[in-house]
Amino acid sequence: MTTLPLEDYNIYVGDCWEAFNGFLADSHYSKVFVIVDENTEQLCLPKLKAHCPTLLEAQLIRVTAGEQHKNIESCQHIWSTMMAAKADRKALTVNLGGGVIGDMGGFCASTFKRGMDFVQVPTTLLSQVDASIGGKLGIDFADVKNSVGLFANPKAVFVLPNFLETLSARELRSGFAEIIKHALIADHRQWMSLLQEEDLQQIAWEQVIVHSLGIKQRVVEEDPFERGLRKALNFGHTIGHAVESQALHSDDPLLHGEAIAVGMVAELFLSHKVLGLPLEKVQQATDYLLTHYGRRRIDLSNPALLLSLMRNDKKNEGGKINFSLLPELGQVQVNQTCEEALILESLNFYQDSCHQPTNAR
Amino acid sequence: MTTLPLEDYNIYVGDCWEAFNGFLADSHYSKVFVIVDENTEQLCLPKLKAHCPTLLEAQLIRVTAGEQHKNIESCQHIWSTMMAAKADRKALTVNLGGGVIGDMGGFCASTFKRGMDFVQVPTTLLSQVDASIGGKLGIDFADVKNSVGLFANPKAVFVLPNFLETLSARELRSGFAEIIKHALIADHRQWMSLLQEEDLQQIAWEQVIVHSLGIKQRVVEEDPFERGLRKALNFGHTIGHAVESQALHSDDPLLHGEAIAVGMVAELFLSHKVLGLPLEKVQQATDYLLTHYGRRRIDLSNPALLLSLMRNDKKNEGGKINFSLLPELGQVQVNQTCEEALILESLNFYQDSCHQPTNAR
């Protein structure tokens, strides 16, 4: 087990049941809630109960799996359950699930009676590397991702790579996109190392997760409230979030990492155009992303909608669309704005790349 | 004008339009929203616009007046309006109204895209003396007052006693209850001075408000997140909130201060029983409260409901009902628990007192 000490709390990565039991024993909470969805109730909760006997008495709060349920109605269900159980502010919420449960459960805990403690037990790769640091909590509102929420830190995060065995290959790949992003914005050596990874099933996860969390930690601790530097983490997300939002209600929704992979390809192109990232580097990273994430066409029939979704991103100010772009692989510059025509060109670059033969990796 | 400097922001009390205009000119917000209800739109907004010309371009967000609209549906309306206006995190919300607008507008601003700035322009006496300090924001949920919310401070508070002219005598009295409470828990001299006030219409408000805010400031700054001492402010509120919640959906709802006046009488009785507050002091304060607030009978037909509402109060821990009681007028002790039978006795004391002739003041 590796312990990553942050300013306000610890992240435990690996076989960390003992740390979890120690935390529970030291804390004397008046009541414990465990938020699950149908997947984590079936696949992860039995392990949690087997390793943490005090949680046998915890009260379950069930929400429906899926990003489309990360909404105010689910919050009302969570708050109602807490209220019916007469929970006080000395209760604890354990969020056992992926990003939806972590973001929404943390938001509900932080706002119930103006704030009870919560811990994150992320069960997807995405939530293990992305949602464990940064204190971003919230829900989707009016079809805009994470548009209602707040910043608050958990009391602890327990990352159990064993839970990754419960994921489909597709979900695992989705989470891997954030690991790729962390390398691309901040660590060229890690990027070269990821290029060698052929098979996600064979990765030594504890080590890769700890490394990726370390990158995010450095960025977030310099800018906890996303005033500046932290926008570095937004690489791939301005376009990725818009593509994800557009696909949310389609027949074929994208997983977050899949959308971010699309966004990273388009924003690699923007990085070339705006900051002079060498074209062969764009091509190298694009080939890698397309190989891992498939050549999935995106719907470009309504570019005005996509641009409008980008304009609604939280990082924007004064109506301009804000990007974090790469002058080199492993480096990032925040607060880059692009003309709409260039943004559309970058989406076409993605679409065209899907038709090109991939260069040998 | 008096400026009360707090740790994070200033409260301006008096004729503070110039301070408001200075704040707006210095801040460069990308957009300004003004939240109003039908009363403040008619009675207060014209003055705001007349004195702050830059606010002529602000976007109004209208909510329906009344505690029963301090709910998640109203929040959805506020967030939707902000979203439709493509607001970013550099926008500002001006909450022009009483506690409902201040608490709910502050909550919505603090959670929109994880937080935009807001300023409070409280228009009722209650919100001027109570909601200006402490950072408590939120809404009612599942019939429990303020059960969803968070702590966040405004950028500034502008208290204009002139707005009190827009209030009915009943609303003015309601706000006065918090001024009485501040004196009873912390300032015997101020309590003696309030005993001399016969006519609320004749009070020199700027001075009384500044004094009352000073008491609250001292309590809150010692305990910003309500871990201990701040519970002092809860005097009258454990029972008062329950009485208020019960009456919320009745034909004859109580204003907040009216419910707190009931709660203070009952908790004066508890103070006598638990901490030995002399009975003649209980009688003195009870007479004063009944004279100001009328002899309004409360519904005691369902004591289990009232106790259940008290148990749901945020300050409770581990299922016990928590009180802040007075060993002397002008002093307070927090974390006092009472048996249910005694609590019911205190409610009967209130009810019986309504039948007694008032002693001369």
XYZ file of C-alpha atoms in Angstrom:
722
model
C 0.000 0.000 0.000
C 1.160 3.523 -0.787
C 0.030 6.514 1.295
C -0.123 9.796 -0.587
C -0.372 12.593 1.997
C -2.219 15.649 0.677
C -2.670 18.926 2.518
C -6.042 18.029 4.021
C -6.307 14.250 3.801
C -4.557 11.050 2.767
C -5.050 8.905 -0.302
C -4.342 5.242 0.357
C -3.569 3.221 -2.778
C -3.333 -0.554 -2.806
C -4.601 -3.085 -0.329
C -5.799 -0.446 2.129
C -8.562 -2.146 4.125
C -6.575 -1.840 7.331
C -6.218 1.912 6.838
C -9.976 2.137 6.225
C -10.794 0.195 9.386
C -8.383 2.348 11.348
C -10.036 5.508 10.038
C -13.502 4.248 11.001
C -12.349 3.165 14.451
C -10.739 6.538 15.174
C -13.618 8.695 14.010
C -16.688 7.865 16.135
C -19.315 8.791 13.558
C -22.922 8.845 14.751
C -24.065 6.922 11.677
C -22.562 5.707 8.409
C -24.190 5.792 4.990
C -22.816 3.899 2.002
C -23.927 5.165 -1.390
C -23.943 2.512 -4.096
C -25.415 1.898 -7.511
C -26.692 -1.471 -8.732
C -23.218 -2.347 -10.017
C -21.176 -1.467 -6.955
C -23.814 -2.970 -4.667
C -23.361 -6.275 -6.433
C -19.645 -6.226 -7.229
C -17.942 -4.074 -4.596
C -20.141 -3.884 -1.511
C -19.616 -7.551 -0.537
C -15.847 -6.927 -0.469
C -16.311 -3.756 1.561
C -18.454 -5.566 4.111
C -16.123 -8.553 4.243
C -13.101 -6.373 5.016
C -14.807 -3.696 7.152
C -17.075 -5.438 9.650
C -18.244 -2.164 11.244
C -19.877 -1.293 7.929
C -22.295 -4.206 8.237
C -24.507 -1.795 10.184
C -24.162 1.041 7.677
C -27.271 2.274 5.908
C -27.275 1.799 2.128
C -28.386 4.588 -0.181
C -29.033 3.244 -3.664
C -28.831 5.410 -6.773
C -29.203 4.335 -10.366
C -25.963 3.872 -12.277
C -25.126 6.195 -15.129
C -24.161 9.804 -15.835
C -27.775 10.594 -16.775
C -28.709 10.035 -13.122
C -26.113 12.463 -11.801
C -28.833 15.033 -11.351
C -30.829 16.997 -8.825
C -33.503 14.293 -8.595
C -30.927 11.768 -7.392
C -29.684 14.345 -4.867
C -33.209 14.720 -3.536
C -33.372 10.956 -3.100
C -30.058 10.952 -1.209
C -30.956 13.907 1.021
C -34.408 12.411 1.724
C -32.866 9.116 2.804
C -30.435 10.897 5.117
C -33.257 12.992 6.535
C -35.540 9.989 7.066
C -32.702 8.309 8.957
C -32.466 11.424 11.165
C -28.810 11.796 10.267
C -26.891 14.565 11.986
C -23.744 16.388 10.932
C -21.572 13.873 12.735
C -22.593 11.150 10.307
C -20.312 9.888 7.542
C -21.025 9.102 3.911
C -18.953 6.475 2.117
C -19.148 6.914 -1.647
C -18.629 3.470 -3.151
C -18.589 3.893 -6.895
C -17.263 5.780 -9.863
C -17.288 9.482 -10.605
C -21.070 9.810 -10.531
C -21.338 8.483 -6.985
C -18.206 10.270 -5.807
C -19.181 13.676 -7.218
C -22.862 13.464 -6.324
C -22.450 11.687 -2.994
C -19.780 14.183 -1.955
C -22.016 17.087 -2.995
C -24.980 15.704 -1.042
C -22.869 15.025 2.056
C -21.266 18.483 1.900
C -24.652 20.193 1.702
C -26.684 17.997 4.074
C -27.285 20.174 7.144
C -24.441 22.306 5.747
C -21.950 19.516 5.712
C -21.202 16.021 6.959
C -17.926 14.171 6.396
C -17.475 11.821 3.467
C -14.821 9.423 2.205
C -14.324 8.296 -1.353
C -13.890 4.643 -2.279
C -13.535 5.027 -6.043
C -14.236 1.833 -7.957
C -13.424 2.887 -11.513
C -10.019 3.763 -12.901
C -11.320 7.179 -13.920
C -12.478 8.068 -10.432
C -9.362 6.562 -8.863
C -6.982 8.797 -10.804
C -9.192 11.812 -11.436
C -11.795 12.303 -8.723
C -9.517 11.402 -5.796
C -7.840 14.816 -5.829
C -9.226 18.276 -6.298
C -12.367 18.421 -4.208
C -14.629 19.003 -7.176
C -18.132 17.842 -6.335
C -21.428 18.274 -8.074
C -24.028 17.191 -10.537
C -25.052 17.858 -14.106
C -27.723 20.501 -14.577
C -29.583 21.666 -17.669
C -27.516 19.212 -19.719
C -24.265 20.872 -18.667
C -21.848 18.617 -16.858
C -20.943 19.465 -13.264
C -22.657 22.822 -13.519
C -23.985 22.737 -9.954
C -21.529 21.872 -7.226
C -18.829 23.070 -4.904
C -15.285 22.451 -3.738
C -14.883 20.269 -0.640
C -12.366 17.632 0.332
C -13.112 14.126 1.567
C -11.731 12.985 4.922
C -9.812 10.242 3.112
C -9.699 8.352 -0.181
C -9.230 4.601 -0.369
C -8.101 3.449 -3.827
C -8.318 -0.317 -4.263
C -6.915 -1.376 -7.645
C -8.555 -4.776 -7.046
C -11.881 -3.133 -7.866
C -10.616 -2.585 -11.427
C -11.282 -6.290 -12.022
C -14.988 -5.465 -11.832
C -14.717 -3.120 -14.830
C -15.306 -3.881 -18.482
C -12.380 -3.333 -20.834
C -14.229 -0.309 -22.163
C -14.528 1.324 -18.738
C -10.907 0.600 -17.956
C -9.837 2.306 -21.194
C -12.033 5.259 -20.361
C -10.221 5.836 -17.075
C -6.868 5.386 -18.760
C -7.540 8.570 -20.754
C -6.917 10.695 -17.651
C -3.625 8.893 -17.045
C -2.623 9.696 -20.623
C -3.706 13.310 -20.087
C -1.660 13.694 -16.913
C 1.421 12.433 -18.766
C 0.784 14.652 -21.817
C 0.452 17.863 -19.800
C 3.239 17.346 -17.277
C 5.534 14.350 -17.671
C 7.197 13.476 -20.970
C 9.026 10.538 -19.421
C 5.750 9.030 -18.227
C 4.312 9.590 -21.711
C 7.192 7.628 -23.261
C 6.557 4.898 -20.725
C 2.802 4.773 -21.476
C 3.614 4.423 -25.190
C 5.091 1.018 -24.312
C 1.921 -0.224 -22.597
C 0.225 -2.584 -25.005
C -2.293 -4.317 -22.802
C -4.236 -2.529 -20.057
C -4.984 -5.834 -18.357
C -1.272 -6.298 -17.649
C -0.490 -2.945 -16.063
C 0.917 -2.680 -12.519
C -1.894 -0.401 -11.452
C -0.790 0.671 -7.989
C 2.392 2.186 -9.399
C 0.721 3.844 -12.412
C -2.111 5.262 -10.301
C 0.248 6.653 -7.661
C 2.360 8.315 -10.353
C -0.665 9.851 -12.049
C -2.115 11.061 -8.735
C 1.236 12.683 -7.990
C 1.000 14.779 -11.153
C -2.536 15.884 -10.356
C -1.592 16.635 -6.762
C 1.174 19.023 -7.811
C -1.144 20.921 -10.145
C -4.081 21.140 -7.739
C -2.120 22.158 -4.664
C -0.787 25.165 -6.536
C -4.333 26.262 -7.398
C -7.044 24.664 -5.256
C -9.927 26.811 -6.531
C -9.106 26.701 -10.222
C -8.147 30.340 -10.557
C -5.296 29.635 -12.965
C -2.744 26.850 -13.144
C -5.224 24.131 -12.366
C -6.815 24.741 -15.726
C -3.864 22.721 -17.036
C -5.947 19.663 -16.194
C -8.530 20.883 -18.669
C -6.494 19.692 -21.654
C -8.838 17.680 -23.875
C -11.817 18.655 -21.747
C -13.123 21.811 -23.423
C -13.968 19.903 -26.581
C -14.290 16.556 -24.787
C -17.009 17.781 -22.430
C -18.997 19.265 -25.312
C -18.761 16.022 -27.296
C -19.750 14.078 -24.185
C -22.718 16.364 -23.447
C -23.950 16.129 -27.030
C -23.782 12.344 -26.958
C -25.379 12.071 -23.503
C -28.928 11.637 -24.776
C -28.041 9.896 -28.043
C -28.456 6.165 -28.687
C -24.736 5.757 -28.278
C -23.435 7.815 -25.361
C -19.700 8.134 -24.851
C -17.908 7.292 -21.649
C -16.078 10.257 -20.166
C -12.614 9.027 -21.121
C -13.750 8.234 -24.653
C -14.997 11.795 -25.047
C -11.778 13.163 -23.532
C -9.772 11.068 -25.996
C -11.692 12.769 -28.834
C -11.097 16.120 -27.140
C -7.382 15.446 -26.736
C -6.984 14.632 -30.452
C -8.782 17.843 -31.439
C -6.839 19.892 -28.889
C -3.518 18.364 -30.020
C -4.405 19.846 -33.408
C -5.185 23.203 -31.747
C -1.882 22.948 -29.878
C -0.112 22.653 -33.229
C -1.972 25.604 -34.719
C -1.754 27.919 -31.693
C 1.439 26.935 -29.892
C 3.429 25.197 -32.619
C 3.386 21.677 -31.172
C 5.299 19.766 -33.898
C 2.997 17.929 -36.274
C 4.799 14.603 -35.862
C 4.084 14.780 -32.122
C 0.428 15.486 -32.851
C 0.432 12.451 -35.109
C 2.206 10.224 -32.579
C -0.260 11.020 -29.808
C -3.251 10.904 -32.146
C -2.280 7.449 -33.413
C -1.877 6.225 -29.846
C -5.275 7.622 -28.813
C -7.091 6.282 -31.876
C -5.552 2.861 -31.359
C -6.681 2.735 -27.738
C -10.077 4.383 -28.193
C -11.124 3.195 -31.634
C -12.068 5.356 -34.562
C -15.371 6.526 -33.328
C -17.054 9.152 -35.483
C -18.642 12.070 -33.695
C -21.786 13.909 -34.727
C -20.700 17.141 -36.421
C -24.134 17.908 -37.896
C -24.808 20.686 -35.373
C -21.561 22.580 -34.811
C -23.441 25.524 -33.254
C -24.634 23.218 -30.452
C -21.108 21.956 -29.809
C -19.742 25.512 -29.677
C -22.567 26.550 -27.381
C -21.772 23.662 -25.029
C -18.121 24.725 -25.016
C -19.082 28.296 -24.209
C -20.961 27.045 -21.154
C -17.842 25.461 -19.689
C -17.021 26.638 -16.168
C -13.462 27.667 -17.043
C -14.612 30.278 -19.524
C -14.691 33.925 -18.660
C -16.412 36.721 -20.493
C -17.870 34.508 -23.225
C -14.527 33.342 -24.690
C -13.813 29.627 -25.080
C -10.804 28.720 -22.989
C -8.314 25.932 -23.755
C -5.273 24.433 -22.089
C -2.888 23.483 -24.907
C 0.487 21.789 -25.280
C 3.565 23.572 -26.677
C 5.366 20.217 -26.312
C 4.227 16.781 -25.144
C 4.680 16.944 -21.360
C 4.104 20.721 -21.135
C 0.964 22.837 -20.999
C -0.122 26.476 -21.311
C -3.451 27.614 -19.864
C -5.804 30.394 -20.993
C -5.498 29.840 -24.731
C -8.475 31.091 -26.713
C -9.319 29.956 -30.240
C -11.566 31.267 -33.001
C -14.687 29.237 -33.692
C -13.521 28.391 -37.221
C -10.325 26.863 -35.860
C -12.252 24.877 -33.255
C -14.446 23.419 -35.997
C -11.330 22.655 -38.027
C -9.945 20.699 -35.071
C -13.142 18.626 -34.884
C -12.777 17.849 -38.581
C -9.148 16.892 -37.926
C -10.392 14.303 -35.456
C -13.014 13.037 -37.870
C -10.514 12.836 -40.761
C -7.935 11.092 -38.557
C -10.435 8.294 -38.004
C -10.175 7.505 -41.721
C -6.373 7.568 -41.917
C -4.353 4.423 -41.531
C -2.564 4.430 -38.200
C 1.211 4.711 -38.292
C 3.010 1.877 -36.654
C 3.456 2.558 -32.940
C -22.715 55.031 7.576
C -20.901 52.535 9.820
C -18.431 50.015 8.373
C -18.155 46.778 10.313
C -15.006 44.978 9.130
C -15.236 41.199 9.416
C -12.465 38.720 8.686
C -13.466 38.114 5.069
C -15.701 41.023 4.109
C -17.243 44.288 5.233
C -20.762 45.035 6.371
C -21.832 48.581 5.558
C -24.738 49.859 7.670
C -26.568 53.077 6.924
C -26.715 55.124 3.764
C -24.184 52.940 1.953
C -24.948 53.436 -1.737
C -21.566 54.992 -2.351
C -19.832 51.963 -0.852
C -21.938 49.699 -3.061
C -21.078 51.659 -6.203
C -17.411 51.619 -5.238
C -17.525 47.838 -4.785
C -19.129 47.335 -8.202
C -16.684 49.684 -9.914
C -13.663 47.898 -8.424
C -14.784 44.358 -9.181
C -15.163 43.987 -12.974
C -17.781 41.244 -12.924
C -18.644 39.641 -16.266
C -22.367 39.878 -15.527
C -24.580 40.863 -12.628
C -27.767 39.108 -11.516
C -30.201 40.651 -9.043
C -32.498 38.177 -7.289
C -35.802 39.693 -6.174
C -39.242 38.591 -5.128
C -42.438 40.406 -6.067
C -42.154 42.590 -2.954
C -38.551 43.671 -3.293
C -38.937 44.118 -7.033
C -41.684 46.638 -6.373
C -40.459 48.292 -3.188
C -36.647 48.053 -3.173
C -35.403 47.530 -6.732
C -36.348 51.061 -7.881
C -34.161 52.508 -5.103
C -31.315 50.155 -5.988
C -31.448 51.183 -9.633
C -31.764 54.868 -8.790
C -28.668 54.799 -6.608
C -26.566 52.260 -8.567
C -26.763 53.162 -12.256
C -24.521 50.255 -13.320
C -27.217 47.879 -12.099
C -29.656 49.123 -14.732
C -28.098 46.475 -17.014
C -28.258 43.696 -14.420
C -30.385 40.660 -15.170
C -33.319 40.116 -12.815
C -34.077 36.673 -11.409
C -37.554 36.590 -9.913
C -38.565 34.150 -7.204
C -41.862 33.942 -5.361
C -41.889 35.504 -1.905
C -42.318 33.315 1.133
C -40.524 30.670 3.168
C -42.512 27.929 1.412
C -40.652 28.821 -1.793
C -37.211 28.476 -0.217
C -36.888 25.071 -1.824
C -35.042 23.062 -4.414
C -37.536 23.989 -7.144
C -36.734 27.679 -6.710
C -33.031 26.828 -6.865
C -33.587 25.042 -10.147
C -35.269 28.164 -11.489
C -32.338 30.347 -10.362
C -29.669 27.998 -11.741
C -31.590 27.634 -15.024
C -31.766 31.391 -15.449
C -28.032 31.741 -14.799
C -27.310 28.915 -17.221
C -29.557 30.344 -19.941
C -27.715 33.657 -19.570
C -24.448 31.756 -20.085
C -23.131 33.099 -16.810
C -19.573 32.212 -15.884
C -17.894 32.053 -12.496
C -16.858 35.698 -12.767
C -20.464 36.818 -12.557
C -21.989 38.364 -9.426
C -25.318 37.746 -7.738
C -26.954 40.522 -5.727
C -29.499 39.122 -3.282
C -32.089 41.863 -2.767
C -34.517 40.606 -0.179
C -35.012 39.000 3.180
C -33.658 35.752 4.552
C -35.254 33.570 1.892
C -33.536 35.405 -0.947
C -30.275 35.828 0.946
C -30.007 32.185 2.014
C -31.250 30.687 -1.246
C -29.595 33.184 -3.582
C -26.290 32.757 -1.750
C -26.618 28.966 -1.938
C -27.360 29.063 -5.672
C -24.487 31.473 -6.378
C -22.063 29.405 -4.285
C -22.949 26.218 -6.140
C -23.357 27.571 -9.691
C -20.377 26.196 -11.600
C -18.905 25.570 -8.135
C -19.133 29.151 -7.024
C -19.706 32.713 -8.163
C -19.464 35.769 -5.916
C -22.528 37.224 -4.243
C -23.399 40.241 -2.109
C -26.265 40.537 0.311
C -28.592 43.529 0.333
C -30.918 42.453 3.159
C -34.242 44.260 3.126
C -35.861 42.918 6.305
C -34.770 43.593 9.866
C -34.352 39.861 10.441
C -31.963 39.413 7.538
C -30.132 42.640 8.359
C -29.236 41.535 11.896
C -29.183 37.768 11.457
C -28.234 36.703 7.931
C -25.528 39.336 7.423
C -22.987 37.385 9.482
C -22.202 33.725 9.646
C -22.158 32.505 6.068
C -25.064 30.141 6.541
C -26.742 29.508 3.215
C -29.340 27.035 2.113
C -32.907 25.980 1.604
C -35.590 24.013 3.377
C -35.846 20.349 2.434
C -38.349 17.676 3.419
C -40.091 20.243 5.660
C -36.925 20.812 7.680
C -35.620 24.343 7.657
C -32.187 24.998 6.150
C -31.488 21.295 5.921
C -29.632 21.587 2.609
C -26.948 24.233 2.348
C -23.381 25.204 3.045
C -21.164 27.817 4.658
C -19.888 30.588 2.364
C -19.336 34.277 2.887
C -20.612 37.079 0.680
C -18.159 39.562 -0.812
C -19.933 42.348 1.076
C -23.199 43.145 2.847
C -25.019 46.428 2.396
C -27.538 47.092 5.180
C -29.887 49.965 4.389
C -32.175 50.721 7.354
C -34.275 52.813 4.954
C -35.602 49.556 3.521
C -37.262 48.870 6.894
C -39.896 51.422 5.891
C -41.116 48.888 3.334
C -41.928 46.360 6.071
C -45.189 45.761 7.861
C -45.193 46.234 11.641
C -45.461 42.435 11.937
C -42.328 41.814 9.865
C -40.429 44.480 11.771
C -41.336 42.801 15.069
C -40.264 39.456 13.675
C -36.774 40.744 12.968
C -36.608 42.411 16.356
C -36.707 38.953 17.959
C -33.106 38.301 16.881
C -32.031 41.613 18.400
C -33.686 40.571 21.671
C -31.965 37.189 21.430
C -28.518 38.720 20.901
C -29.022 40.858 24.007
C -30.350 37.955 26.103
C -27.430 35.653 25.333
C -24.569 38.134 25.534
C -25.310 41.674 26.681
C -27.322 42.411 29.811
C -26.849 46.151 29.390
C -28.349 46.003 25.889
C -31.223 43.930 27.283
C -31.958 46.643 29.872
C -31.853 49.198 27.104
C -34.251 47.181 24.896
C -36.687 46.956 27.820
C -37.103 50.724 27.475
C -38.032 50.552 23.777
C -41.769 50.985 23.569
C -42.268 51.693 19.882
C -40.320 49.927 17.153
C -41.166 52.676 14.692
C -39.130 55.144 16.763
C -35.895 53.190 17.087
C -32.576 54.590 15.815
C -31.981 51.542 13.674
C -28.440 52.088 12.441
C -27.155 52.122 16.026
C -29.245 49.154 17.220
C -28.361 47.062 14.161
C -24.638 47.785 14.442
C -24.695 46.839 18.129
C -26.566 43.604 17.465
C -24.275 42.688 14.555
C -21.308 43.263 16.856
C -22.601 40.629 19.284
C -23.153 38.105 16.514
C -19.745 38.856 14.999
C -17.950 38.062 18.261
C -19.737 34.737 18.593
C -19.312 33.645 14.970
C -15.658 34.578 14.595
C -14.806 32.328 17.517
C -16.548 29.400 15.825
C -17.135 29.844 12.103
C -18.323 26.283 11.391
C -20.597 25.885 14.379
C -18.533 23.303 16.182
C -19.227 24.735 19.624
C -19.588 28.288 20.875
C -21.623 29.450 17.930
C -24.455 27.308 19.134
C -25.023 30.153 21.617
C -26.996 31.812 18.832
C -29.359 28.859 18.898
C -31.124 30.128 22.034
C -34.858 30.027 21.308
C -34.263 28.229 18.032
C -34.453 24.531 18.962
C -38.088 24.892 19.969
C -38.688 27.925 17.743
C -37.673 26.107 14.555
C -39.907 23.149 15.387
C -42.871 25.440 16.063
C -42.130 27.303 12.833
C -41.840 24.095 10.792
C -45.101 22.750 12.203
C -46.914 25.979 11.356
C -45.368 26.249 7.877
C -48.186 24.472 6.078
C -50.976 25.539 8.422
C -53.560 28.209 7.645
C -51.714 30.551 9.936
C -47.945 30.262 9.440
C -45.658 32.052 11.857
C -42.955 34.467 10.825
C -39.496 33.345 11.886
C -39.143 35.876 14.674
C -42.613 35.077 15.986
C -41.666 31.409 16.239
C -38.358 32.316 17.886
C -40.226 34.450 20.414
C -42.275 31.357 21.329
C -39.066 29.333 21.449
C -37.368 31.889 23.701
C -40.222 31.822 26.209
C -40.117 28.015 26.353
C -36.324 27.972 26.574
C -36.339 30.642 29.316
C -38.419 28.119 31.267
C -35.866 25.382 30.443
C -33.094 27.764 31.517
C -34.794 28.062 34.897
C -35.211 24.309 35.269
C -31.770 23.291 34.006
C -29.463 26.183 34.849
C -31.359 27.935 37.627
C -32.160 31.167 35.795
C -34.162 33.029 38.485
C -37.899 32.755 37.964
C -38.449 36.509 38.166
C -36.039 36.959 35.237
C -37.948 34.308 33.288
C -41.116 36.239 34.028
C -39.609 39.605 33.091
C -38.403 38.387 29.705
C -41.571 36.356 29.070
C -43.770 39.383 29.751
C -41.676 41.481 27.405
C -41.848 38.856 24.637
C -45.580 38.250 25.033
C -46.250 41.983 24.951
C -44.273 42.419 21.746
C -45.365 39.214 20.027
C -48.918 38.761 21.218
C -50.335 35.799 23.033
C -50.440 33.452 20.139
C -51.433 29.902 20.992
C -49.430 27.138 19.389
C -50.710 23.753 18.254
C -49.727 21.225 20.922
C -52.028 18.470 19.645
C -49.127 16.474 18.187
C -46.189 16.726 20.607
C -44.465 13.737 18.948
C -44.236 15.727 15.707
C -42.735 18.724 17.497
C -40.158 16.539 19.254
C -39.334 14.813 15.981
C -38.769 18.189 14.306
C -36.473 19.189 17.178
C -34.513 15.975 16.836
C -33.902 16.799 13.178
C -32.175 20.067 14.073
C -28.675 20.394 12.633
C -27.067 21.136 15.993
C -28.044 17.786 17.457
C -25.602 14.959 17.735
C -26.307 11.329 18.397
C -30.077 11.728 18.615
C -30.111 14.038 21.668
C -31.941 17.351 21.492
C -29.475 20.160 22.054
C -30.266 23.549 23.628
C -28.412 26.755 24.350
C -29.766 28.046 27.658
C -29.284 31.078 29.892
C -27.901 30.835 33.454
C -28.503 34.617 33.654
C -29.986 37.130 31.253
C -27.008 38.178 29.136
C -25.166 34.847 29.502
C -25.470 31.539 27.682
C -24.335 27.917 28.005
C -24.321 25.638 24.967
C -24.815 21.863 24.696
C -27.603 21.549 27.259
C -29.792 18.494 26.738
C -33.290 18.089 28.159
C -35.633 15.167 28.676
C -38.658 15.058 26.410
C -41.043 15.464 29.330
C -39.340 18.697 30.351
C -39.442 20.001 26.791
C -43.184 19.379 26.655
C -43.535 21.104 30.025
C -41.783 24.149 28.591
C -44.243 24.257 25.703
C -47.094 24.153 28.185
C -45.401 26.970 30.122
C -45.563 29.072 26.967
C -49.181 28.162 26.369
C -50.144 28.873 29.994
C -48.264 32.180 29.975
C -50.482 33.342 27.146
C -53.405 33.182 29.575
C -51.702 35.022 32.427
C -52.065 38.737 32.891
C -48.839 40.504 31.973
C -46.962 42.101 34.836
C -46.282 45.769 34.413
C -43.088 46.289 32.460
